[in-house]
Amino acid sequence: MLDPTLRREDEPEILPGRKLAARVAGIYTAPSDHFVTRAVETLPLGFEGIGGDFHAGHTRRSGGREPWYPRGTEMRNERQLSIVAPDELAIVAGRMGLSEIKPEWIGANLLLDGVPMLSMLPSGTMLFFKGGVTIKIDGQNAPCRIAGRSIAEHAGMADHDAGSLMFPKAAKRLRGLVGWVEKPGAIFADEEVSVRVPEQWIYRA
């Protein structure tokens, strides 16, 4: 076995992987023509994501998040599911002067409770649901004006334009995560989830 103290001076510090426990506090799906979701009792998942959902599909078209491609380029769909946390939604609501922000308003599919700083989970994190589903995290879901306008409309804000501009700033690094289905099945409310965080390091070369 190698001596862990024998490291190059320029070698990055590596943080070991760890396991966390979470609970499904809500599940939601969206009709194929709009991103706003609605609560359901069961979330059936295939390799394409949620069948019939707004973000379902093995591939998707690139948009403003992928400036390296011409808009509309077909690419792999790593955004099959949107995952948010109740404590982070409460923080964003407070920053916007609102009593609440419901997951449905911003197109969330999963509300996960019990994970500190959910939005900061690194890419490659695996979510193992007790019923058998596995979801792999791609990364943070950047807040946008479209979701901000939806919040403004649903919350009854007097100025919808102001709300749409406020949300991207208030929700930076608090908007949750996007991921894709690695192992299909069905997710149920109150289901237990094992969150497996991979090794982490900062690449500085």
Tab-separated table of C-alpha atoms in Angstrom:
chain	number	residue	atom	x	y	z
A	1	MET	CA	0.000	0.000	0.000
A	2	LEU	CA	1.292	3.449	-0.899
A	3	ASP	CA	2.092	5.867	1.891
A	4	PRO	CA	-0.634	8.586	1.718
A	5	THR	CA	1.934	11.171	2.862
A	6	LEU	CA	4.003	10.604	-0.299
A	7	ARG	CA	2.375	13.262	-2.478
A	8	ARG	CA	3.910	15.551	-5.075
A	9	GLU	CA	4.002	19.191	-4.050
A	10	ASP	CA	1.761	20.122	-6.959
A	11	GLU	CA	-0.672	17.257	-6.440
A	12	PRO	CA	-4.180	18.478	-5.571
A	13	GLU	CA	-5.823	17.566	-2.309
A	14	ILE	CA	-8.348	14.800	-2.846
A	15	LEU	CA	-11.423	14.661	-0.646
A	16	PRO	CA	-12.801	11.151	-0.189
A	17	GLY	CA	-16.262	10.192	-1.350
A	18	ARG	CA	-19.049	9.969	1.183
A	19	LYS	CA	-22.648	8.826	1.610
A	20	LEU	CA	-25.603	10.950	2.697
A	21	ALA	CA	-29.228	10.089	3.387
A	22	ALA	CA	-32.178	11.929	1.859
A	23	ARG	CA	-35.946	11.622	1.515
A	24	VAL	CA	-38.262	12.298	-1.410
A	25	ALA	CA	-40.438	15.156	-0.168
A	26	GLY	CA	-42.273	15.651	-3.460
A	27	ILE	CA	-42.470	14.349	-7.040
A	28	TYR	CA	-43.711	16.296	-10.038
A	29	THR	CA	-44.112	16.055	-13.790
A	30	ALA	CA	-44.837	18.530	-16.563
A	31	PRO	CA	-47.057	18.264	-19.634
A	32	SER	CA	-45.141	18.052	-22.889
A	33	ASP	CA	-45.978	21.640	-23.869
A	34	HIS	CA	-44.947	23.555	-20.708
A	35	PHE	CA	-42.202	23.344	-18.097
A	36	VAL	CA	-44.400	24.094	-15.030
A	37	THR	CA	-44.939	20.817	-13.162
A	38	ARG	CA	-47.725	19.293	-11.083
A	39	ALA	CA	-47.573	16.933	-8.106
A	40	VAL	CA	-48.055	13.207	-8.731
A	41	GLU	CA	-48.052	10.104	-6.550
A	42	THR	CA	-45.589	8.105	-8.659
A	43	LEU	CA	-42.835	9.128	-11.053
A	44	PRO	CA	-42.197	6.392	-13.651
A	45	LEU	CA	-38.801	6.741	-15.297
A	46	GLY	CA	-37.266	5.248	-18.417
A	47	PHE	CA	-33.901	5.846	-20.008
A	48	GLU	CA	-35.459	8.859	-21.735
A	49	GLY	CA	-36.488	10.390	-18.392
A	50	ILE	CA	-40.128	10.931	-17.454
A	51	GLY	CA	-42.325	9.727	-20.300
A	52	GLY	CA	-44.304	12.601	-21.810
A	53	ASP	CA	-42.568	15.197	-19.652
A	54	PHE	CA	-41.456	18.561	-21.033
A	55	HIS	CA	-37.790	17.568	-20.625
A	56	ALA	CA	-38.077	13.900	-21.654
A	57	GLY	CA	-35.848	12.480	-24.342
A	58	HIS	CA	-32.535	10.787	-24.990
A	59	THR	CA	-31.394	13.978	-26.719
A	60	ARG	CA	-32.336	17.660	-26.586
A	61	ARG	CA	-31.692	20.865	-28.507
A	62	SER	CA	-28.953	23.205	-27.303
A	63	GLY	CA	-29.869	26.656	-26.016
A	64	GLY	CA	-28.332	29.608	-24.225
A	65	ARG	CA	-26.569	27.325	-21.726
A	66	GLU	CA	-24.432	25.867	-24.542
A	67	PRO	CA	-22.908	28.868	-26.373
A	68	TRP	CA	-20.268	26.576	-27.908
A	69	TYR	CA	-22.962	25.072	-30.206
A	70	PRO	CA	-25.251	26.817	-32.680
A	71	ARG	CA	-28.627	27.139	-30.960
A	72	GLY	CA	-30.822	24.139	-31.732
A	73	THR	CA	-27.977	21.632	-32.112
A	74	GLU	CA	-29.062	18.117	-31.154
A	75	MET	CA	-27.095	16.882	-28.129
A	76	ARG	CA	-27.345	14.331	-25.336
A	77	ASN	CA	-30.057	15.167	-22.807
A	78	GLU	CA	-28.351	15.439	-19.441
A	79	ARG	CA	-31.241	17.591	-18.128
A	80	GLN	CA	-33.948	14.929	-17.887
A	81	LEU	CA	-34.815	15.792	-14.274
A	82	SER	CA	-34.735	18.946	-12.151
A	83	ILE	CA	-34.038	18.430	-8.437
A	84	VAL	CA	-34.534	21.057	-5.712
A	85	ALA	CA	-34.414	21.299	-1.913
A	86	PRO	CA	-37.016	22.856	0.434
A	87	ASP	CA	-34.470	24.799	2.491
A	88	GLU	CA	-32.899	26.376	-0.587
A	89	LEU	CA	-36.286	27.340	-2.032
A	90	ALA	CA	-37.077	29.036	1.291
A	91	ILE	CA	-33.851	31.057	1.116
A	92	VAL	CA	-34.599	32.208	-2.429
A	93	ALA	CA	-38.179	33.104	-1.496
A	94	GLY	CA	-36.906	35.214	1.395
A	95	ARG	CA	-34.480	37.044	-0.882
A	96	MET	CA	-37.342	37.818	-3.262
A	97	GLY	CA	-39.667	38.953	-0.485
A	98	LEU	CA	-42.054	36.036	-0.981
A	99	SER	CA	-43.637	33.710	1.561
A	100	GLU	CA	-42.787	30.652	-0.563
A	101	ILE	CA	-41.638	29.317	-3.901
A	102	LYS	CA	-43.274	26.058	-4.862
A	103	PRO	CA	-41.199	23.463	-6.743
A	104	GLU	CA	-43.857	23.279	-9.455
A	105	TRP	CA	-43.425	26.955	-10.335
A	106	ILE	CA	-39.861	26.398	-11.531
A	107	GLY	CA	-40.418	23.051	-13.203
A	108	ALA	CA	-38.913	20.789	-10.535
A	109	ASN	CA	-39.420	17.023	-10.757
A	110	LEU	CA	-37.970	16.052	-7.378
A	111	LEU	CA	-38.001	17.750	-3.993
A	112	LEU	CA	-35.252	16.157	-1.889
A	113	ASP	CA	-35.062	16.798	1.840
A	114	GLY	CA	-32.150	16.101	4.169
A	115	VAL	CA	-29.108	16.998	2.065
A	116	PRO	CA	-27.188	20.078	3.251
A	117	MET	CA	-26.455	22.500	0.385
A	118	LEU	CA	-28.060	20.268	-2.233
A	119	SER	CA	-27.139	22.614	-5.078
A	120	MET	CA	-23.440	22.230	-4.252
A	121	LEU	CA	-23.360	18.460	-4.784
A	122	PRO	CA	-20.686	17.809	-7.432
A	123	SER	CA	-21.180	16.407	-10.886
A	124	GLY	CA	-21.102	12.634	-10.823
A	125	THR	CA	-23.047	12.338	-7.562
A	126	MET	CA	-25.322	9.281	-7.657
A	127	LEU	CA	-28.824	9.140	-6.176
A	128	PHE	CA	-29.858	5.590	-5.285
A	129	PHE	CA	-33.587	5.352	-4.546
A	130	LYS	CA	-34.796	2.574	-2.277
A	131	GLY	CA	-37.196	1.334	-4.967
A	132	GLY	CA	-34.344	0.739	-7.405
A	133	VAL	CA	-34.029	3.925	-9.493
A	134	THR	CA	-30.606	5.510	-9.958
A	135	ILE	CA	-30.131	9.108	-11.076
A	136	LYS	CA	-26.750	10.599	-11.927
A	137	ILE	CA	-26.191	14.306	-11.329
A	138	ASP	CA	-24.855	16.353	-14.225
A	139	GLY	CA	-24.476	19.641	-12.347
A	140	GLN	CA	-26.142	22.781	-11.075
A	141	ASN	CA	-29.282	24.120	-12.714
A	142	ALA	CA	-28.590	27.765	-13.510
A	143	PRO	CA	-31.572	30.021	-12.646
A	144	CYS	CA	-33.134	31.800	-15.603
A	145	ARG	CA	-35.625	34.554	-16.318
A	146	ILE	CA	-38.262	32.130	-17.596
A	147	ALA	CA	-38.470	30.468	-14.184
A	148	GLY	CA	-38.361	33.899	-12.567
A	149	ARG	CA	-41.375	35.055	-14.562
A	150	SER	CA	-43.249	31.896	-13.614
A	151	ILE	CA	-42.571	32.626	-9.935
A	152	ALA	CA	-43.711	36.225	-10.349
A	153	GLU	CA	-46.948	35.124	-12.015
A	154	HIS	CA	-47.775	32.352	-9.546
A	155	ALA	CA	-46.844	34.431	-6.489
A	156	GLY	CA	-48.917	37.374	-7.693
A	157	MET	CA	-46.023	39.830	-7.879
A	158	ALA	CA	-47.116	43.208	-9.176
A	159	ASP	CA	-44.176	43.496	-11.591
A	160	HIS	CA	-43.582	40.275	-13.508
A	161	ASP	CA	-40.554	41.698	-15.331
A	162	ALA	CA	-38.910	42.634	-12.043
A	163	GLY	CA	-39.543	39.133	-10.713
A	164	SER	CA	-38.027	37.522	-13.773
A	165	LEU	CA	-34.865	39.598	-13.330
A	166	MET	CA	-34.703	39.101	-9.567
A	167	PHE	CA	-34.761	35.294	-9.578
A	168	PRO	CA	-31.440	34.636	-11.405
A	169	LYS	CA	-29.603	36.752	-8.824
A	170	ALA	CA	-31.494	35.499	-5.764
A	171	ALA	CA	-31.194	31.838	-6.755
A	172	LYS	CA	-27.557	31.706	-7.856
A	173	ARG	CA	-26.153	28.334	-6.673
A	174	LEU	CA	-29.469	27.621	-4.927
A	175	ARG	CA	-31.546	26.548	-7.958
A	176	GLY	CA	-30.894	22.838	-7.453
A	177	LEU	CA	-29.489	20.251	-9.820
A	178	VAL	CA	-30.170	18.534	-13.118
A	179	GLY	CA	-29.554	14.865	-13.777
A	180	TRP	CA	-30.361	11.908	-15.965
A	181	VAL	CA	-31.699	8.413	-15.448
A	182	GLU	CA	-28.982	5.784	-15.176
A	183	LYS	CA	-31.270	2.976	-13.958
A	184	PRO	CA	-35.020	3.252	-14.665
A	185	GLY	CA	-37.978	2.338	-12.488
A	186	ALA	CA	-40.432	4.353	-10.403
A	187	ILE	CA	-39.941	6.935	-7.636
A	188	PHE	CA	-42.462	7.361	-4.830
A	189	ALA	CA	-43.133	10.121	-2.300
A	190	ASP	CA	-41.366	9.667	1.065
A	191	GLU	CA	-38.949	7.204	-0.501
A	192	GLU	CA	-35.504	6.914	1.070
A	193	VAL	CA	-32.504	7.940	-1.039
A	194	SER	CA	-28.818	7.124	-0.631
A	195	VAL	CA	-26.709	10.004	-1.933
A	196	ARG	CA	-23.205	8.949	-2.924
A	197	VAL	CA	-20.821	11.862	-3.363
A	198	PRO	CA	-17.698	11.007	-5.406
A	199	GLU	CA	-14.103	11.919	-4.639
A	200	GLN	CA	-13.467	15.617	-5.221
A	201	TRP	CA	-10.459	17.739	-6.118
A	202	ILE	CA	-9.665	21.105	-7.670
A	203	TYR	CA	-7.803	20.879	-10.979
A	204	ARG	CA	-5.364	23.826	-11.154
A	205	ALA	CA	-2.758	22.798	-13.738
